Amino acid sequence: MLRDINIIVVIVYLSIFLDNILLTVVVPIIPDYLFWLENPNISLNITKSSTPNVKDITLDQSEVLGNENGKIGILLASKALIQIIINPLIGVLTQYLGYNVILFLGSVNLLIATLRK
């Protein structure tokens, strides 16, 4: 019985650890990702002879990135909001199905979300 509890604790710890690592890796690139979603036609293939274009692109990117704080905040807050809404439902489902099924489905969901393009 104690061995089963230890295995469950390790699996839960690793799942939460991987979720936090994924969030830590994703958060720094969110501003650039949002910039390229909104400005797909801007190219960074610029030669040294086109210095004015480099300055214009840098200014445009800094202006757009300065206005994205709200979007980034909404994106990160949506994760917490979904967790607040879903966690009570998962708690009831866990009592009904058991921990193993929920942990397996959560891990598969995290794997699919990570590998999906």
Short mmCIF file of C-alpha atoms in Angstrom, two decimals:
data_model
loop_
_atom_site.label_atom_id
_atom_site.label_comp_id
_atom_site.label_asym_id
_atom_site.label_seq_id
_atom_site.Cartn_x
_atom_site.Cartn_y
_atom_site.Cartn_z
CA MET A 1 0.00 0.00 0.00
CA LEU A 2 2.78 2.44 0.91
CA ARG A 3 4.64 1.58 -2.29
CA ASP A 4 1.54 2.41 -4.38
CA ILE A 5 1.21 5.78 -2.65
CA ASN A 6 4.87 6.56 -3.31
CA ILE A 7 4.48 5.73 -7.00
CA ILE A 8 1.42 7.98 -7.24
CA VAL A 9 3.28 10.82 -5.52
CA VAL A 10 6.21 10.47 -7.93
CA ILE A 11 3.91 10.45 -10.98
CA VAL A 12 2.00 13.51 -9.75
CA TYR A 13 5.27 15.30 -8.98
CA LEU A 14 6.69 14.55 -12.43
CA SER A 15 3.48 15.63 -14.16
CA ILE A 16 3.40 18.97 -12.34
CA PHE A 17 7.16 19.41 -12.83
CA LEU A 18 6.89 18.84 -16.59
CA ASP A 19 3.90 21.17 -16.81
CA ASN A 20 5.84 23.94 -15.06
CA ILE A 21 8.95 23.35 -17.18
CA LEU A 22 6.84 23.57 -20.33
CA LEU A 23 5.29 26.82 -19.10
CA THR A 24 8.74 28.19 -18.22
CA VAL A 25 10.01 27.42 -21.71
CA VAL A 26 6.95 28.85 -23.46
CA VAL A 27 6.52 32.14 -21.55
CA PRO A 28 9.70 33.87 -22.84
CA ILE A 29 8.79 33.27 -26.49
CA ILE A 30 5.14 34.38 -26.26
CA PRO A 31 5.80 38.05 -27.21
CA ASP A 32 7.73 37.10 -30.35
CA TYR A 33 5.14 34.48 -31.26
CA LEU A 34 2.28 36.99 -30.96
CA PHE A 35 4.28 39.53 -33.00
CA TRP A 36 4.80 37.07 -35.86
CA LEU A 37 1.14 36.03 -35.78
CA GLU A 38 0.03 39.63 -36.23
CA ASN A 39 2.79 40.59 -38.70
CA PRO A 40 3.41 37.58 -40.97
CA ASN A 41 4.69 39.67 -43.90
CA ILE A 42 7.72 41.14 -42.13
CA SER A 43 10.93 39.46 -43.17
CA LEU A 44 14.18 39.46 -41.24
CA ASN A 45 16.23 38.56 -44.34
CA ILE A 46 17.83 41.99 -44.55
CA THR A 47 21.28 42.77 -45.91
CA LYS A 48 23.64 45.32 -44.39
CA SER A 49 22.93 47.75 -47.23
CA SER A 50 19.33 48.14 -46.08
CA THR A 51 20.01 49.65 -42.66
CA PRO A 52 16.91 51.94 -42.65
CA ASN A 53 14.64 48.90 -42.99
CA VAL A 54 16.27 47.23 -40.00
CA LYS A 55 15.59 50.30 -37.89
CA ASP A 56 11.97 50.48 -39.06
CA ILE A 57 11.37 46.81 -38.29
CA THR A 58 12.98 47.16 -34.86
CA LEU A 59 10.79 50.17 -34.08
CA ASP A 60 7.66 48.40 -35.31
CA GLN A 61 8.44 45.30 -33.28
CA SER A 62 9.14 47.29 -30.11
CA GLU A 63 5.88 49.24 -30.52
CA VAL A 64 3.85 46.08 -31.07
CA LEU A 65 5.57 44.19 -28.26
CA GLY A 66 4.96 47.10 -25.90
CA ASN A 67 1.22 46.82 -26.55
CA GLU A 68 1.08 43.04 -26.06
CA ASN A 69 1.24 42.97 -22.26
CA GLY A 70 -2.53 42.70 -22.04
CA LYS A 71 -2.66 39.82 -24.52
CA ILE A 72 0.08 37.94 -22.70
CA GLY A 73 -1.65 38.51 -19.38
CA ILE A 74 -4.94 37.18 -20.75
CA LEU A 75 -3.19 34.15 -22.22
CA LEU A 76 -1.45 33.26 -18.96
CA ALA A 77 -4.53 34.04 -16.84
CA SER A 78 -6.66 31.78 -19.01
CA LYS A 79 -4.57 28.79 -17.93
CA ALA A 80 -5.25 29.53 -14.27
CA LEU A 81 -8.94 30.20 -14.93
CA ILE A 82 -9.38 26.90 -16.75
CA GLN A 83 -7.64 25.09 -13.88
CA ILE A 84 -9.99 26.71 -11.35
CA ILE A 85 -13.03 25.65 -13.38
CA ILE A 86 -11.89 22.12 -14.26
CA ASN A 87 -10.21 21.01 -11.00
CA PRO A 88 -13.47 20.43 -9.05
CA LEU A 89 -14.84 18.39 -11.95
CA ILE A 90 -11.67 16.33 -12.14
CA GLY A 91 -11.84 15.79 -8.36
CA VAL A 92 -15.30 14.21 -8.66
CA LEU A 93 -14.19 12.20 -11.68
CA THR A 94 -11.13 11.00 -9.76
CA GLN A 95 -13.30 9.69 -6.94
CA TYR A 96 -15.43 7.84 -9.48
CA LEU A 97 -12.72 6.43 -11.80
CA GLY A 98 -9.64 6.38 -9.58
CA TYR A 99 -6.30 8.13 -9.74
CA ASN A 100 -4.61 5.88 -12.28
CA VAL A 101 -7.04 6.59 -15.11
CA ILE A 102 -7.00 10.35 -14.52
CA LEU A 103 -3.19 10.49 -14.31
CA PHE A 104 -2.89 8.45 -17.48
CA LEU A 105 -5.38 10.63 -19.39
CA GLY A 106 -3.72 13.82 -18.12
CA SER A 107 -0.28 12.59 -19.16
CA VAL A 108 -1.56 11.59 -22.61
CA ASN A 109 -3.23 14.99 -22.96
CA LEU A 110 0.01 16.77 -22.01
CA LEU A 111 1.96 14.61 -24.48
CA ILE A 112 -0.47 15.32 -27.32
CA ALA A 113 -0.47 19.05 -26.55
CA THR A 114 3.33 19.09 -26.55
CA LEU A 115 3.77 17.14 -29.78
CA ARG A 116 0.93 18.78 -31.71
CA LYS A 117 2.02 21.29 -34.29
#
